[in-house]
Short mmCIF file of C-alpha atoms in Angstrom, two decimals:
data_model
loop_
_atom_site.label_atom_id
_atom_site.label_comp_id
_atom_site.label_asym_id
_atom_site.label_seq_id
_atom_site.Cartn_x
_atom_site.Cartn_y
_atom_site.Cartn_z
CA MET F 48 347.05 266.95 120.38
CA SER F 49 344.35 264.30 120.07
CA SER F 50 342.54 263.93 116.76
CA VAL F 51 339.19 264.65 118.42
CA LEU F 52 340.40 268.10 119.51
CA ARG F 53 341.90 268.79 116.11
CA ASP F 54 338.70 267.81 114.30
CA THR F 55 336.10 269.45 116.60
CA PRO F 56 335.08 273.09 116.00
CA PHE F 57 335.11 275.25 119.14
CA SER F 58 332.98 278.35 119.54
CA VAL F 59 332.39 281.16 122.06
CA LEU F 60 329.24 282.34 123.86
CA ASP F 61 329.60 285.65 125.70
CA ARG F 62 326.83 286.69 128.10
CA SER F 63 327.85 290.38 128.23
CA ARG F 64 328.43 290.16 131.97
CA VAL F 65 328.61 293.40 133.92
CA ARG F 66 331.52 293.85 136.33
CA GLU F 67 331.28 295.59 139.71
CA GLY F 68 331.99 299.30 139.37
CA GLU F 69 331.22 299.34 135.64
CA ASP F 70 328.09 299.75 133.56
CA ALA F 71 326.14 297.76 131.00
CA PRO F 72 327.30 299.77 127.96
CA ARG F 73 330.89 298.84 128.81
CA ALA F 74 329.89 295.16 128.95
CA LEU F 75 328.29 295.33 125.50
CA ARG F 76 331.33 297.02 123.98
CA ASP F 77 333.52 294.35 125.56
CA THR F 78 331.41 291.64 123.93
CA VAL F 79 332.02 293.13 120.49
CA ALA F 80 335.74 293.45 121.24
CA LEU F 81 335.89 289.82 122.39
CA ALA F 82 334.20 288.74 119.16
CA ARG F 83 337.00 290.32 117.16
CA GLU F 84 339.55 288.49 119.27
CA ALA F 85 337.68 285.19 118.94
CA GLU F 86 337.67 285.56 115.17
CA ALA F 87 341.39 286.30 115.11
CA MET F 88 342.05 283.21 117.24
CA GLY F 89 340.14 280.98 114.81
CA PHE F 90 337.02 280.08 116.81
CA HIS F 91 334.10 278.78 114.74
CA ARG F 92 331.10 280.80 116.03
CA PHE F 93 330.47 283.73 118.35
CA TRP F 94 327.10 283.83 120.11
CA VAL F 95 325.35 286.28 122.43
CA ALA F 96 322.63 285.67 125.03
CA GLU F 97 319.25 287.09 126.10
CA HIS F 98 318.42 288.22 129.63
CA HIS F 99 315.83 290.77 130.76
CA GLY F 100 315.87 292.92 133.88
CA VAL F 101 319.07 291.30 135.19
CA PRO F 102 321.54 293.83 136.69
CA GLY F 103 324.51 291.55 136.07
CA VAL F 104 323.84 290.90 132.36
CA ALA F 105 323.72 293.60 129.68
CA GLY F 106 322.60 291.47 126.73
CA SER F 107 318.86 292.07 126.59
CA ALA F 108 318.50 292.32 122.80
CA PRO F 109 320.49 289.47 121.23
CA THR F 110 319.62 290.08 117.59
CA VAL F 111 320.66 293.74 117.91
CA LEU F 112 323.93 292.73 119.58
CA ALA F 113 324.50 289.99 116.99
CA ALA F 114 324.22 292.63 114.27
CA ALA F 115 326.90 294.71 115.97
CA VAL F 116 329.15 291.65 116.30
CA ALA F 117 328.65 290.63 112.69
CA ALA F 118 329.42 294.16 111.51
CA ALA F 119 332.64 294.21 113.56
CA THR F 120 333.86 290.86 112.18
CA SER F 121 334.20 289.34 108.72
CA ARG F 122 334.55 285.56 108.85
CA ILE F 123 333.31 284.05 112.10
CA ARG F 124 329.71 282.82 112.24
CA VAL F 125 327.55 284.98 114.51
CA GLY F 126 324.37 284.12 116.35
CA THR F 127 322.32 283.86 119.50
CA GLY F 128 322.62 281.48 122.39
CA GLY F 129 319.81 282.12 122.38
CA VAL F 130 316.70 284.08 121.63
CA MET F 131 314.16 282.96 124.23
CA LEU F 132 311.21 282.35 121.93
CA PRO F 133 308.42 282.39 124.58
CA ASN F 134 309.28 286.07 125.17
CA HIS F 135 308.56 287.02 121.53
CA GLN F 136 306.15 286.67 118.64
CA PRO F 137 307.58 284.15 116.13
CA LEU F 138 306.93 286.50 113.19
CA VAL F 139 309.06 289.24 114.75
CA VAL F 140 311.90 286.80 115.45
CA ALA F 141 311.74 285.56 111.84
CA GLU F 142 311.88 289.12 110.55
CA GLN F 143 314.88 289.93 112.75
CA PHE F 144 316.85 286.91 111.58
CA GLY F 145 315.76 287.55 108.02
CA VAL F 146 317.36 290.99 108.25
CA LEU F 147 320.53 289.55 109.81
CA GLU F 148 320.83 286.84 107.17
CA SER F 149 320.22 289.41 104.41
CA LEU F 150 322.96 291.69 105.72
CA PHE F 151 325.47 288.94 106.58
CA PRO F 152 324.60 286.04 104.26
CA GLY F 153 325.94 282.62 105.24
CA ARG F 154 327.17 283.76 108.67
CA ILE F 155 324.06 283.84 110.87
CA ASP F 156 323.08 281.24 113.49
CA MET F 157 319.60 281.28 115.04
CA GLY F 158 319.99 279.72 118.49
CA LEU F 159 316.61 279.40 120.24
CA GLY F 160 315.61 278.59 123.82
CA ARG F 161 312.43 278.16 125.84
CA SER F 162 313.17 280.14 129.01
CA VAL F 163 310.93 282.96 130.18
CA GLY F 164 311.79 285.97 132.37
CA PHE F 165 313.96 285.46 135.46
CA THR F 166 311.37 286.78 137.96
CA ASP F 167 307.60 287.26 138.12
CA ASP F 168 308.05 291.03 137.74
CA VAL F 169 310.14 290.60 134.58
CA ARG F 170 307.65 288.14 133.13
CA ARG F 171 304.81 290.59 133.76
CA ALA F 172 306.81 293.37 132.09
CA LEU F 173 307.34 291.10 129.07
CA GLY F 174 303.64 290.24 128.99
CA ARG F 175 304.39 286.58 129.58
CA GLY F 176 303.71 284.03 132.32
CA LYS F 177 305.55 280.91 133.39
CA ASP F 178 303.16 278.89 131.25
CA ALA F 179 304.41 280.63 128.06
CA ALA F 180 307.16 278.04 127.78
CA GLY F 181 304.52 275.31 127.54
CA SER F 182 303.74 276.23 123.93
CA PHE F 183 307.40 276.39 122.88
CA GLY F 184 307.00 273.56 120.37
CA GLU F 185 304.17 275.34 118.57
CA GLN F 186 306.05 278.64 118.61
CA LEU F 187 309.16 276.98 117.20
CA THR F 188 307.21 275.27 114.43
CA GLU F 189 305.60 278.57 113.49
CA LEU F 190 308.95 280.37 113.48
CA LEU F 191 310.56 277.84 111.15
CA GLY F 192 307.51 278.00 108.91
CA TRP F 193 307.99 281.73 108.35
CA PHE F 194 311.26 280.86 106.58
CA THR F 195 310.07 277.84 104.60
CA GLY F 196 306.53 279.05 103.87
CA ASP F 197 305.23 275.76 105.28
CA ARG F 198 302.90 276.71 108.14
CA ASP F 199 299.25 276.91 109.12
CA ALA F 200 299.44 280.06 111.24
CA HIS F 201 298.46 283.35 109.59
CA PRO F 202 298.31 282.03 106.00
CA ARG F 203 297.67 285.47 104.52
CA VAL F 204 300.84 286.96 106.05
CA ARG F 205 304.38 286.51 104.78
CA ALA F 206 307.60 287.27 106.64
CA TRP F 207 309.87 289.58 104.67
CA PRO F 208 312.78 289.30 104.21
CA ALA F 209 312.86 285.97 106.05
CA GLU F 210 310.88 283.78 103.65
CA GLY F 211 313.22 281.65 101.57
CA LEU F 212 316.31 282.44 103.68
CA ARG F 213 318.10 279.89 105.85
CA PRO F 214 319.88 281.21 108.94
CA ALA F 215 321.17 278.10 110.72
CA PRO F 216 318.79 277.13 113.57
CA PHE F 217 319.90 275.50 116.82
CA LEU F 218 317.74 274.39 119.74
CA LEU F 219 319.17 275.09 123.20
CA ALA F 220 317.90 272.32 125.40
CA THR F 221 318.07 270.37 128.61
CA GLY F 222 316.32 267.04 129.00
CA SER F 223 313.07 266.93 127.03
CA GLY F 224 314.19 269.75 124.75
CA ALA F 225 316.51 267.27 123.07
CA ASP F 226 313.45 265.24 122.07
CA LEU F 227 311.89 268.30 120.40
CA ALA F 228 315.12 268.99 118.51
CA ALA F 229 315.05 265.41 117.22
CA GLU F 230 311.39 265.64 116.21
CA LEU F 231 311.93 268.87 114.26
CA GLY F 232 315.27 267.85 112.79
CA LEU F 233 317.30 270.65 114.39
CA PRO F 234 320.89 270.82 115.62
CA LEU F 235 321.04 270.51 119.41
CA VAL F 236 322.98 272.63 121.92
CA ILE F 237 323.13 271.02 125.35
CA GLY F 238 325.08 271.46 128.57
CA GLY F 239 325.58 269.41 131.69
CA ILE F 240 323.46 271.54 134.01
CA ARG F 241 321.69 268.41 135.29
CA GLY F 242 324.86 266.34 135.33
CA GLU F 243 326.85 264.62 132.64
CA ASP F 244 324.96 261.33 132.76
CA ALA F 245 321.64 263.07 132.15
CA MET F 246 323.18 265.07 129.33
CA LEU F 247 324.60 261.99 127.62
CA ARG F 248 321.28 260.16 127.90
CA ALA F 249 319.53 263.13 126.27
CA VAL F 250 322.12 263.17 123.47
CA ASP F 251 321.58 259.44 122.87
CA ARG F 252 317.81 259.94 122.68
CA TYR F 253 318.27 262.84 120.29
CA ARG F 254 320.44 260.85 117.90
CA ALA F 255 318.15 257.82 117.99
CA ALA F 256 314.97 259.82 117.32
CA PHE F 257 316.33 262.41 114.88
CA ARG F 258 314.24 263.08 111.80
CA PRO F 259 315.99 264.70 108.81
CA SER F 260 314.49 268.07 107.92
CA ALA F 261 314.91 271.07 105.67
CA TRP F 262 317.32 272.37 108.32
CA ALA F 263 319.62 269.42 108.94
CA ASP F 264 320.00 266.05 107.28
CA ALA F 265 321.69 264.38 110.26
CA PRO F 266 321.95 264.86 114.04
CA HIS F 267 324.31 267.62 115.08
CA VAL F 268 325.31 267.96 118.76
CA VAL F 269 326.96 271.03 120.25
CA LEU F 270 328.11 270.59 123.86
CA SER F 271 328.25 273.79 125.91
CA GLY F 272 330.11 274.52 129.10
CA THR F 273 332.70 276.52 130.98
CA VAL F 274 336.35 276.05 130.04
CA ALA F 275 339.01 277.98 131.96
CA VAL F 276 342.68 277.63 130.99
CA ALA F 277 345.59 279.18 132.89
CA PRO F 278 349.26 278.39 133.52
CA SER F 279 348.23 276.45 136.65
CA ALA F 280 345.13 274.60 137.81
CA ALA F 281 344.84 276.92 140.83
CA GLU F 282 344.77 280.02 138.62
CA ALA F 283 342.20 278.43 136.34
CA ARG F 284 339.97 277.56 139.28
CA ARG F 285 340.09 281.15 140.56
CA MET F 286 338.70 282.26 137.21
CA LEU F 287 335.53 280.29 137.97
CA ILE F 288 334.87 281.97 141.33
CA PRO F 289 333.14 285.21 140.18
CA GLU F 290 330.53 283.47 138.03
CA ALA F 291 330.01 280.72 140.62
CA TRP F 292 329.28 283.34 143.29
CA SER F 293 326.85 285.23 141.04
CA THR F 294 325.04 281.98 140.36
CA ALA F 295 324.93 281.07 144.05
CA TYR F 296 323.69 284.54 145.00
CA SER F 297 320.95 284.48 142.36
CA ARG F 298 319.70 281.12 143.60
CA THR F 299 319.57 282.24 147.23
CA HIS F 300 318.52 285.89 146.88
CA GLY F 301 316.63 286.06 143.59
CA VAL F 302 318.96 288.69 142.11
CA PHE F 303 321.76 287.98 139.63
CA PRO F 304 324.53 290.44 140.58
CA PRO F 305 327.45 291.88 138.58
CA LEU F 306 330.68 289.91 138.67
CA ALA F 307 332.93 290.62 141.65
CA PRO F 308 336.69 290.02 141.97
CA ALA F 309 337.67 286.55 143.14
CA GLU F 310 339.53 287.91 146.17
CA ALA F 311 336.44 289.75 147.40
CA ILE F 312 334.36 286.59 147.15
CA GLU F 313 337.02 284.49 148.89
CA ALA F 314 336.91 286.96 151.80
CA ARG F 315 333.13 286.59 152.24
CA THR F 316 331.48 284.59 154.99
CA MET F 317 328.82 282.60 153.15
CA THR F 318 325.66 281.19 154.64
CA ALA F 319 325.21 277.44 154.44
CA ALA F 320 322.76 277.84 151.56
CA GLU F 321 325.12 280.17 149.69
CA ARG F 322 328.07 277.82 150.23
CA GLY F 323 326.11 274.85 148.95
CA ARG F 324 325.07 276.69 145.78
CA PHE F 325 328.58 278.09 145.33
CA ASP F 326 330.25 274.68 145.57
CA ALA F 327 327.68 273.22 143.19
CA ALA F 328 328.37 275.99 140.65
CA LEU F 329 332.08 275.21 140.74
CA ALA F 330 331.58 271.48 140.23
CA GLY F 331 331.92 269.85 136.84
CA GLN F 332 333.64 272.75 135.08
CA VAL F 333 336.57 272.09 132.74
CA HIS F 334 339.55 274.01 134.07
CA GLY F 335 343.28 273.63 134.52
CA ALA F 336 346.63 274.05 132.81
CA PRO F 337 346.65 273.55 129.01
CA GLY F 338 347.56 269.87 129.16
CA GLU F 339 344.90 269.13 131.77
CA VAL F 340 342.23 270.92 129.76
CA ALA F 341 343.24 269.13 126.58
CA ALA F 342 342.89 265.76 128.30
CA ALA F 343 339.54 266.66 129.91
CA LEU F 344 338.05 267.97 126.66
CA SER F 345 339.30 265.00 124.65
CA SER F 346 337.69 262.64 127.14
CA LEU F 347 334.38 264.53 127.21
CA LEU F 348 334.18 264.78 123.42
CA GLY F 349 335.02 261.10 123.13
CA ARG F 350 332.29 260.08 125.59
CA SER F 351 329.66 262.24 123.92
CA GLY F 352 330.63 262.04 120.26
CA ALA F 353 329.78 265.75 120.04
CA ASP F 354 330.17 267.57 116.74
CA GLU F 355 331.11 270.93 118.30
CA PHE F 356 331.86 272.59 121.65
CA LEU F 357 330.52 275.99 122.75
CA VAL F 358 332.62 277.66 125.47
CA THR F 359 330.51 279.77 127.85
CA THR F 360 333.11 281.10 130.32
CA SER F 361 332.57 284.34 132.25
CA THR F 362 334.89 285.88 134.83
CA TYR F 363 335.61 289.25 136.42
CA ASP F 364 339.12 289.80 135.03
CA ARG F 365 338.88 290.45 131.28
CA ARG F 366 342.60 290.00 130.77
CA ARG F 367 342.49 286.55 132.34
CA LEU F 368 339.45 285.65 130.25
CA LEU F 369 341.21 286.66 127.05
CA ASP F 370 344.37 284.82 128.10
CA SER F 371 342.24 281.73 128.76
CA TYR F 372 340.80 281.83 125.24
CA ARG F 373 344.28 282.32 123.78
CA LEU F 374 345.60 279.33 125.70
CA LEU F 375 342.59 277.28 124.61
CA ALA F 376 343.16 278.28 120.99
CA GLY F 377 346.74 277.09 121.40
CA VAL F 378 345.56 273.78 122.85
CA LEU F 379 343.25 273.37 119.86
CA SER F 380 345.88 274.60 117.37
CA LEU F 381 343.33 276.88 115.75
CA HIS F 382 344.41 278.51 112.51
CA PRO F 383 341.82 280.79 110.88
CA ALA F 384 341.80 280.79 107.09
CA GLU F 385 342.01 284.35 105.76
CA GLY F 386 338.79 285.37 104.07
CA SER F 387 336.99 282.07 104.69
CA VAL F 388 333.47 281.65 106.05
CA HIS F 389 332.88 278.60 108.23
CA PRO F 390 329.77 276.63 107.24
CA GLY F 391 326.91 275.80 109.57
CA PRO F 392 325.70 272.27 110.19
CA ALA F 393 324.84 270.18 107.15
CA THR F 394 321.46 270.97 105.65
CA GLY F 395 319.20 269.15 103.28
#
């Protein structure tokens, strides 16, 4: 195993994906069960996501789900990937993470993003418009200020129990979001949704412009992406098919559906638009037999100099997903320390 794999923490993000023929409560219970497995395998963090009004995703309340995950585990760091701040009042988010950090001290990560609702109807139901993301920087500054006490907004109000606590913040970003993370001195989580070259350029800008803060004294980069490991490359690729089809369908029909079995998707006759989106969703994912995945991850981590990697894999077959994580843990030679709590990024 390469030294870069040995020395890089790997973590798990689970989106609480709903499978065809099952319901959202089952998906949420499966997320908690997967968190226990991830802890036993030695992964560094376990994060949950936020989606509203999406039939294929059950995780609509990430801080509530994070509490359930933290209560079901004992060592792994737990957090959000992420809370979509434009959907919420910063004070409420600070209070929620203050409660989490109070109940599970030293284990809570506060991953934050700038997305708004998936459709116009969802945004209206949330009381937000597309322009809500435009004030993300101000919202983020206010949120951090509720913890430090250093803010201009609402000077006569204090956030209890958040004030004085330090859940570890992370900014989920693409492109210009990396510049905001650098300006505010926050750890950065970034994926290759716009291609690897664009991602690496954003990472370089982030490192060059980073300003030390009360939250981090040095740049900290977490790469995120799909990793599928199976005994053969063909089996690993089939794991990617359910999520790729859901992505393609959402982009062409405006609805993000539950995950379907790979064989059902392979039997479909896709339109040209669906096929184009489907092929694009399959491109650039890390997948293969253990040796192939080890080589691909070592190369990617070497090119980026990333400090961590966040695995975001979803697939229809839960057994195959769990086997993939077990094989990945073997590739990484993960060995959890009994009773230990992994630290967050360095803070000042």
